[in-house]
């Protein structure tokens, strides 16, 4: 048996939609359990008081990355069949900055707003309306910004292929970076709680 | 916009008159354990489907299909809408991301219900009015919708999924989200702390 299963046509498109629904449920449960249905928790990442966003995100990236790497080493998953979004450097830099500013102003990112919506947060309903408006504005602007959208094209490029490093080495470096980030996050949270504790006294 | 916030604020306030039986909500899970769980869900998506998770794509399809319904000629001249509407041989709403996003809605509700965390409310700090919070929610949602489309994905599709496959652009996007977020955090502090 070879993976990705869908690419080897072990099942058809209709079945894939049922799988999408099931994976979505698991995704939603994980986000809710992480506290990501609450804008106050998400935003606190940017004030160093609660680093859950960083911890959950980097743990998830490391887990999936290690799993995928292991599966490709043993020949189970064909990595070349796993979807890579093409890199367009300029729009990704600008889009990332705009999205980051929007994250702090709105308090959610698209996925977490769905979970907040599901757990009764009215600001998330408004956020989703805002998102629909933003996408519509982007769509209407598209003919005039199409050249920017397609600028800085680099194709399907990964960190190992771009820097000419082995895949395993980059995996190892990402794990090290994540561990460093976790240590910094735990230290920072402790410092911040000491500080706020003193202020209360 | 003002009338929308009024209606929503009103809907929220009305609820406060009722007597609720308060069942204590459970605390959120350990972030590292949640991270492993989320990582395994992502890994499952890669192994089964050969693709990662997403969120903003479902709304893009919904917007494109709506524009195409209302003004088909207008949509046909626009490559952004055309991409999401497709060539009309298949129904664009029978889409992986749409089904996955409906799943997120259901999963979030199930998890919230089990832990007694489904509660009507507005997430904000103590120093901001409800109305301003809702205005900011709309603006922030608008910026994220716009930015995610320019960057070809959001936190789910780019940072999380692209991050795990070591996609260069996804890592740049993720770093830029943190840069933008921390840069704007000072100006938004009244909303949150």
Short mmCIF file of C-alpha atoms in Angstrom, two decimals:
data_model
loop_
_atom_site.label_atom_id
_atom_site.label_comp_id
_atom_site.label_asym_id
_atom_site.label_seq_id
_atom_site.Cartn_x
_atom_site.Cartn_y
_atom_site.Cartn_z
CA UNK A 1 0.00 0.00 0.00
CA UNK A 2 1.34 3.39 -0.99
CA UNK A 3 0.47 6.86 0.22
CA UNK A 4 -0.94 9.46 -0.32
CA UNK A 5 -3.87 7.04 -0.79
CA UNK A 6 -5.96 9.46 -2.86
CA UNK A 7 -3.12 9.95 -5.35
CA UNK A 8 -2.97 6.18 -5.89
CA UNK A 9 -6.74 6.17 -6.48
CA UNK A 10 -7.65 3.85 -3.61
CA UNK A 11 -10.93 5.77 -3.41
CA UNK A 12 -12.84 8.29 -5.53
CA UNK A 13 -13.68 11.97 -5.17
CA UNK A 14 -17.03 11.40 -3.44
CA UNK A 15 -15.36 9.35 -0.73
CA UNK A 16 -12.72 12.07 -0.38
CA UNK A 17 -15.46 14.51 0.64
CA UNK A 18 -16.56 12.21 3.47
CA UNK A 19 -12.92 12.00 4.56
CA UNK A 20 -12.70 15.80 4.36
CA UNK A 21 -15.66 16.06 6.72
CA UNK A 22 -14.14 13.55 9.17
CA UNK A 23 -10.72 15.24 9.13
CA UNK A 24 -12.45 18.59 9.59
CA UNK A 25 -14.21 17.30 12.72
CA UNK A 26 -10.89 16.18 14.19
CA UNK A 27 -9.32 19.53 13.24
CA UNK A 28 -12.18 21.41 14.92
CA UNK A 29 -11.92 19.32 18.10
CA UNK A 30 -8.16 19.94 18.32
CA UNK A 31 -8.56 23.68 17.84
CA UNK A 32 -11.35 23.91 20.42
CA UNK A 33 -9.43 21.83 22.97
CA UNK A 34 -6.42 24.09 22.46
CA UNK A 35 -8.48 27.13 23.49
CA UNK A 36 -8.34 28.54 19.96
CA UNK A 37 -12.05 29.31 19.93
CA UNK A 38 -11.37 32.33 22.12
CA UNK A 39 -9.92 35.54 20.72
CA UNK A 40 -8.60 36.62 24.14
CA UNK A 41 -6.41 33.49 24.30
CA UNK A 42 -5.24 33.87 20.68
CA UNK A 43 -4.44 37.57 21.10
CA UNK A 44 -2.52 37.01 24.34
CA UNK A 45 0.17 35.38 22.19
CA UNK A 46 1.06 38.90 21.01
CA UNK A 47 1.41 40.24 24.57
CA UNK A 48 3.60 37.33 25.76
CA UNK A 49 1.12 36.44 28.51
CA UNK A 50 -0.03 33.11 27.04
CA UNK A 51 2.04 31.39 24.40
CA UNK A 52 -0.44 28.60 23.56
CA UNK A 53 -0.62 29.59 19.90
CA UNK A 54 3.11 29.12 19.43
CA UNK A 55 3.22 25.90 21.48
CA UNK A 56 0.30 24.21 19.73
CA UNK A 57 1.34 25.35 16.28
CA UNK A 58 4.99 24.36 16.49
CA UNK A 59 4.19 21.04 18.20
CA UNK A 60 1.71 20.28 15.40
CA UNK A 61 4.19 21.25 12.67
CA UNK A 62 6.95 19.15 14.26
CA UNK A 63 4.64 16.14 14.76
CA UNK A 64 3.34 16.15 11.18
CA UNK A 65 6.80 16.92 9.77
CA UNK A 66 8.48 14.04 11.66
CA UNK A 67 5.68 11.63 10.75
CA UNK A 68 5.84 12.54 7.09
CA UNK A 69 9.63 12.36 7.05
CA UNK A 70 9.60 8.93 8.72
CA UNK A 71 6.96 7.65 6.28
CA UNK A 72 8.96 8.91 3.31
CA UNK A 73 12.21 7.36 4.59
CA UNK A 74 10.58 3.92 4.92
CA UNK A 75 9.08 4.35 1.46
CA UNK A 76 5.44 4.51 2.54
CA UNK A 77 4.65 8.08 1.47
CA UNK A 78 5.81 9.53 -1.83
CA UNK A 79 6.67 13.08 -0.76
CA UNK A 80 6.66 14.33 -4.35
CA UNK A 81 2.90 13.62 -4.47
CA UNK A 82 2.16 15.72 -1.38
CA UNK A 83 0.76 19.09 -2.38
CA UNK A 84 3.07 22.10 -2.16
CA UNK A 85 1.69 25.61 -2.59
CA UNK A 86 3.84 27.44 -5.12
CA UNK A 87 6.01 30.17 -3.65
CA UNK A 88 5.56 33.76 -4.82
CA UNK A 89 7.82 35.69 -2.51
CA UNK A 90 6.48 39.27 -2.67
CA UNK A 91 2.75 38.48 -2.30
CA UNK A 92 3.53 36.04 0.51
CA UNK A 93 5.54 38.64 2.43
CA UNK A 94 2.89 41.36 1.96
CA UNK A 95 -0.01 38.96 2.53
CA UNK A 96 1.64 37.61 5.67
CA UNK A 97 2.13 41.10 7.12
CA UNK A 98 -1.48 42.09 6.36
CA UNK A 99 -2.73 38.80 7.83
CA UNK A 100 -0.63 39.33 10.99
CA UNK A 101 -2.04 42.82 11.52
CA UNK A 102 -5.53 41.47 10.84
CA UNK A 103 -4.96 38.68 13.37
CA UNK A 104 -4.31 41.14 16.21
CA UNK A 105 -7.13 43.49 15.19
CA UNK A 106 -9.70 40.75 14.58
CA UNK A 107 -8.52 38.31 17.25
CA UNK A 108 -8.88 35.21 15.06
CA UNK A 109 -7.45 33.57 12.00
CA UNK A 110 -9.84 31.96 9.50
CA UNK A 111 -9.79 28.42 10.98
CA UNK A 112 -10.08 29.51 14.59
CA UNK A 113 -12.96 31.88 13.77
CA UNK A 114 -14.96 28.87 12.57
CA UNK A 115 -14.46 27.16 15.95
CA UNK A 116 -15.30 30.38 17.82
CA UNK A 117 -18.41 30.67 15.65
CA UNK A 118 -19.37 27.10 16.59
CA UNK A 119 -18.97 27.81 20.30
CA UNK A 120 -21.19 30.89 20.28
CA UNK A 121 -18.81 33.83 19.96
CA UNK A 122 -20.63 36.74 18.34
CA UNK A 123 -17.40 38.59 17.51
CA UNK A 124 -16.45 35.53 15.44
CA UNK A 125 -19.68 35.82 13.43
CA UNK A 126 -18.79 39.44 12.66
CA UNK A 127 -15.21 38.39 11.91
CA UNK A 128 -16.42 35.84 9.35
CA UNK A 129 -18.60 38.53 7.71
CA UNK A 130 -15.49 40.73 7.57
CA UNK A 131 -13.54 37.90 6.00
CA UNK A 132 -16.19 37.41 3.31
CA UNK A 133 -16.03 41.15 2.64
CA UNK A 134 -12.20 41.07 2.47
CA UNK A 135 -12.23 38.16 0.02
CA UNK A 136 -14.85 39.94 -2.09
CA UNK A 137 -12.73 43.13 -2.15
CA UNK A 138 -9.70 41.06 -3.13
CA UNK A 139 -11.72 39.43 -5.90
CA UNK A 140 -12.91 42.77 -7.24
CA UNK A 141 -9.36 44.18 -7.09
CA UNK A 142 -7.87 41.08 -8.66
CA UNK A 143 -7.63 42.24 -12.30
CA UNK A 144 -5.57 45.25 -11.21
CA UNK A 145 -3.29 43.36 -8.78
CA UNK A 146 -2.96 40.15 -10.79
CA UNK A 147 0.63 41.00 -11.77
CA UNK A 148 1.57 41.51 -8.10
CA UNK A 149 -0.20 38.25 -7.17
CA UNK A 150 1.94 36.39 -9.71
CA UNK A 151 5.19 38.25 -9.04
CA UNK A 152 8.26 36.71 -7.39
CA UNK A 153 7.38 33.27 -8.74
CA UNK A 154 9.73 30.56 -7.46
CA UNK A 155 7.68 27.44 -8.17
CA UNK A 156 7.36 24.53 -5.76
CA UNK A 157 10.31 25.17 -3.52
CA UNK A 158 11.10 23.82 -0.06
CA UNK A 159 13.67 25.04 2.46
CA UNK A 160 15.94 22.03 1.79
CA UNK A 161 15.75 22.45 -2.00
CA UNK A 162 16.27 26.23 -1.86
CA UNK A 163 19.29 26.14 0.48
CA UNK A 164 20.56 22.90 -1.00
CA UNK A 165 20.45 21.09 2.36
CA UNK A 166 19.41 17.52 3.04
CA UNK A 167 15.76 17.07 4.03
CA UNK A 168 16.72 15.26 7.23
CA UNK A 169 19.03 18.08 8.34
CA UNK A 170 16.30 20.69 7.94
CA UNK A 171 13.88 18.45 9.85
CA UNK A 172 16.44 18.24 12.65
CA UNK A 173 16.99 22.04 12.64
CA UNK A 174 13.24 22.70 12.80
CA UNK A 175 12.95 20.36 15.81
CA UNK A 176 15.83 22.22 17.52
CA UNK A 177 14.23 25.58 16.74
CA UNK A 178 10.88 24.41 18.11
CA UNK A 179 12.49 23.16 21.34
CA UNK A 180 14.24 26.52 21.70
CA UNK A 181 10.96 28.34 21.09
CA UNK A 182 9.20 26.19 23.72
CA UNK A 183 11.89 26.92 26.30
CA UNK A 184 11.68 30.65 25.52
CA UNK A 185 7.87 30.55 25.71
CA UNK A 186 7.86 28.82 29.12
CA UNK A 187 10.46 31.27 30.43
CA UNK A 188 8.59 34.28 29.04
CA UNK A 189 5.25 33.18 30.53
CA UNK A 190 6.88 32.73 33.92
CA UNK A 191 8.44 36.19 33.74
CA UNK A 192 5.15 37.78 32.70
CA UNK A 193 3.18 36.12 35.49
CA UNK A 194 5.80 37.20 38.06
CA UNK A 195 5.53 40.75 36.73
CA UNK A 196 1.73 40.87 36.87
CA UNK A 197 1.82 39.22 40.31
CA UNK A 198 4.04 42.02 41.63
CA UNK A 199 1.78 44.68 40.13
CA UNK A 200 -1.21 43.28 41.98
CA UNK A 201 0.64 43.58 45.32
CA UNK B 1 -22.25 48.30 10.12
CA UNK B 2 -23.59 50.27 13.08
CA UNK B 3 -27.00 48.67 12.77
CA UNK B 4 -25.46 45.20 12.57
CA UNK B 5 -23.50 45.78 15.76
CA UNK B 6 -26.64 47.15 17.43
CA UNK B 7 -28.65 44.06 16.55
CA UNK B 8 -25.87 41.76 17.68
CA UNK B 9 -25.25 43.70 20.89
CA UNK B 10 -28.95 43.63 21.59
CA UNK B 11 -29.17 39.90 20.94
CA UNK B 12 -26.31 39.43 23.35
CA UNK B 13 -27.77 41.62 26.10
CA UNK B 14 -31.19 40.00 25.97
CA UNK B 15 -29.63 36.74 26.98
CA UNK B 16 -28.28 38.16 30.22
CA UNK B 17 -31.81 38.47 31.61
CA UNK B 18 -32.27 34.73 31.69
CA UNK B 19 -31.28 32.55 34.56
CA UNK B 20 -28.64 30.10 33.48
CA UNK B 21 -27.73 26.90 35.15
CA UNK B 22 -23.98 27.22 35.20
CA UNK B 23 -22.11 24.03 34.69
CA UNK B 24 -18.47 24.69 35.25
CA UNK B 25 -16.53 24.68 32.01
CA UNK B 26 -13.52 22.42 31.79
CA UNK B 27 -10.06 23.96 31.46
CA UNK B 28 -8.34 23.80 28.07
CA UNK B 29 -6.02 20.90 27.40
CA UNK B 30 -2.23 20.91 27.63
CA UNK B 31 -0.99 22.84 24.58
CA UNK B 32 1.73 20.31 23.72
CA UNK B 33 -0.76 17.42 23.80
CA UNK B 34 -3.17 19.41 21.63
CA UNK B 35 -0.26 20.15 19.31
CA UNK B 36 0.53 16.44 18.92
CA UNK B 37 -3.16 15.75 18.27
CA UNK B 38 -3.39 18.51 15.69
CA UNK B 39 -0.15 17.29 14.11
CA UNK B 40 -1.57 13.76 13.78
CA UNK B 41 -4.73 15.14 12.12
CA UNK B 42 -2.52 17.04 9.69
CA UNK B 43 -0.39 13.94 9.10
CA UNK B 44 -3.55 11.93 8.39
CA UNK B 45 -4.58 14.52 5.79
CA UNK B 46 -1.16 14.24 4.11
CA UNK B 47 -1.14 10.42 4.13
CA UNK B 48 -4.75 9.90 3.05
CA UNK B 49 -5.21 12.83 0.69
CA UNK B 50 -1.75 14.17 -0.12
CA UNK B 51 -2.78 17.63 0.99
CA UNK B 52 -2.90 19.62 4.21
CA UNK B 53 -5.63 21.47 6.06
CA UNK B 54 -7.25 24.75 5.08
CA UNK B 55 -9.81 27.31 6.07
CA UNK B 56 -9.94 30.46 3.95
CA UNK B 57 -10.36 28.48 0.72
CA UNK B 58 -13.91 27.40 1.59
CA UNK B 59 -15.08 30.99 1.97
CA UNK B 60 -13.32 31.97 -1.26
CA UNK B 61 -15.31 29.32 -3.12
CA UNK B 62 -18.51 30.55 -1.49
CA UNK B 63 -17.75 34.17 -2.47
CA UNK B 64 -16.77 33.23 -6.05
CA UNK B 65 -19.87 31.06 -6.55
CA UNK B 66 -22.12 33.84 -5.21
CA UNK B 67 -20.55 36.47 -7.49
CA UNK B 68 -20.87 34.06 -10.40
CA UNK B 69 -24.58 33.50 -9.63
CA UNK B 70 -25.37 37.21 -9.39
CA UNK B 71 -23.12 38.52 -12.18
CA UNK B 72 -21.87 35.63 -14.35
CA UNK B 73 -20.39 37.90 -17.03
CA UNK B 74 -18.48 39.90 -14.45
CA UNK B 75 -17.11 36.72 -12.83
CA UNK B 76 -16.11 35.23 -16.18
CA UNK B 77 -13.74 38.15 -16.81
CA UNK B 78 -11.98 37.67 -13.49
CA UNK B 79 -9.30 34.99 -13.11
CA UNK B 80 -9.70 34.89 -9.31
CA UNK B 81 -13.40 34.00 -9.45
CA UNK B 82 -12.86 31.71 -12.45
CA UNK B 83 -10.29 29.69 -10.52
CA UNK B 84 -12.75 28.95 -7.70
CA UNK B 85 -15.85 28.49 -9.86
CA UNK B 86 -14.01 26.06 -12.13
CA UNK B 87 -15.05 24.99 -15.61
CA UNK B 88 -18.65 24.14 -14.58
CA UNK B 89 -18.18 20.43 -15.34
CA UNK B 90 -18.21 19.79 -11.59
CA UNK B 91 -20.13 21.57 -8.86
CA UNK B 92 -17.62 23.95 -7.21
CA UNK B 93 -19.40 23.55 -3.87
CA UNK B 94 -18.64 19.81 -3.83
CA UNK B 95 -15.19 20.80 -2.68
CA UNK B 96 -12.72 19.25 -0.24
CA UNK B 97 -12.17 22.44 1.73
CA UNK B 98 -15.89 23.17 2.04
CA UNK B 99 -16.57 19.73 3.52
CA UNK B 100 -13.51 20.00 5.75
CA UNK B 101 -14.62 23.43 7.01
CA UNK B 102 -18.14 22.19 7.77
CA UNK B 103 -16.37 19.44 9.72
CA UNK B 104 -14.42 22.04 11.71
CA UNK B 105 -17.71 23.73 12.60
CA UNK B 106 -19.18 20.42 13.78
CA UNK B 107 -15.99 19.33 15.58
CA UNK B 108 -15.65 22.65 17.38
CA UNK B 109 -19.27 22.42 18.51
CA UNK B 110 -18.91 18.80 19.71
CA UNK B 111 -15.74 19.54 21.66
CA UNK B 112 -17.18 22.73 23.12
CA UNK B 113 -20.40 21.00 24.14
CA UNK B 114 -18.63 18.09 25.84
CA UNK B 115 -16.50 20.53 27.85
CA UNK B 116 -19.42 22.92 28.58
CA UNK B 117 -17.72 25.72 26.69
CA UNK B 118 -20.43 26.61 24.17
CA UNK B 119 -21.65 29.94 25.42
CA UNK B 120 -22.95 33.00 23.67
CA UNK B 121 -20.48 35.80 24.27
CA UNK B 122 -18.08 38.37 22.92
CA UNK B 123 -14.36 37.93 23.31
CA UNK B 124 -12.64 41.15 24.39
CA UNK B 125 -10.50 42.79 27.03
CA UNK B 126 -12.02 44.88 29.85
CA UNK B 127 -11.11 48.27 28.37
CA UNK B 128 -13.08 48.24 25.13
CA UNK B 129 -16.77 48.59 24.32
CA UNK B 130 -18.71 45.77 22.71
CA UNK B 131 -19.44 47.91 19.68
CA UNK B 132 -15.77 48.76 19.08
CA UNK B 133 -14.83 45.12 19.53
CA UNK B 134 -17.27 44.12 16.81
CA UNK B 135 -15.99 46.87 14.51
CA UNK B 136 -12.43 45.58 15.04
CA UNK B 137 -13.58 42.00 14.45
CA UNK B 138 -14.99 43.06 11.07
CA UNK B 139 -11.85 45.01 10.09
CA UNK B 140 -9.53 42.22 11.23
CA UNK B 141 -11.56 39.62 9.38
CA UNK B 142 -11.45 41.79 6.28
CA UNK B 143 -7.66 42.20 6.46
CA UNK B 144 -7.13 38.48 7.00
CA UNK B 145 -9.47 37.56 4.17
CA UNK B 146 -7.63 39.94 1.86
CA UNK B 147 -4.11 39.05 3.05
CA UNK B 148 -4.72 35.30 2.96
CA UNK B 149 -5.89 35.52 -0.64
CA UNK B 150 -2.80 37.50 -1.65
CA UNK B 151 -0.56 34.99 0.14
CA UNK B 152 -2.36 31.93 -1.32
CA UNK B 153 -3.43 30.67 2.10
CA UNK B 154 -3.91 31.39 5.79
CA UNK B 155 -2.56 30.01 9.08
CA UNK B 156 -4.01 26.57 8.28
CA UNK B 157 -3.10 26.22 4.63
CA UNK B 158 0.22 28.05 4.71
CA UNK B 159 1.73 28.23 8.20
CA UNK B 160 0.54 24.84 9.50
CA UNK B 161 0.32 22.63 6.40
CA UNK B 162 3.08 24.32 4.40
CA UNK B 163 5.22 24.53 7.53
CA UNK B 164 5.12 20.76 8.01
CA UNK B 165 6.25 20.07 4.43
CA UNK B 166 9.02 22.69 4.78
CA UNK B 167 7.54 24.87 2.05
CA UNK B 168 9.78 27.95 1.71
CA UNK B 169 6.96 30.42 1.04
CA UNK B 170 4.88 29.05 3.93
CA UNK B 171 7.70 29.64 6.43
CA UNK B 172 8.19 33.17 5.11
CA UNK B 173 4.43 33.74 5.42
CA UNK B 174 4.42 32.40 9.01
CA UNK B 175 7.31 34.67 10.05
CA UNK B 176 5.58 37.66 8.43
CA UNK B 177 2.35 36.92 10.34
CA UNK B 178 4.28 37.09 13.60
CA UNK B 179 6.10 40.27 12.50
CA UNK B 180 2.82 41.95 11.50
CA UNK B 181 1.07 40.75 14.64
CA UNK B 182 3.72 41.89 17.07
CA UNK B 183 4.10 45.22 15.23
CA UNK B 184 0.36 45.95 15.49
CA UNK B 185 -0.06 44.54 19.03
CA UNK B 186 0.93 47.78 20.78
CA UNK B 187 -1.79 49.75 18.97
CA UNK B 188 -4.42 47.15 19.77
CA UNK B 189 -3.55 46.71 23.46
CA UNK B 190 -6.72 48.48 24.66
CA UNK B 191 -8.77 45.82 22.94
CA UNK B 192 -7.13 42.87 24.68
CA UNK B 193 -5.34 43.80 27.94
#
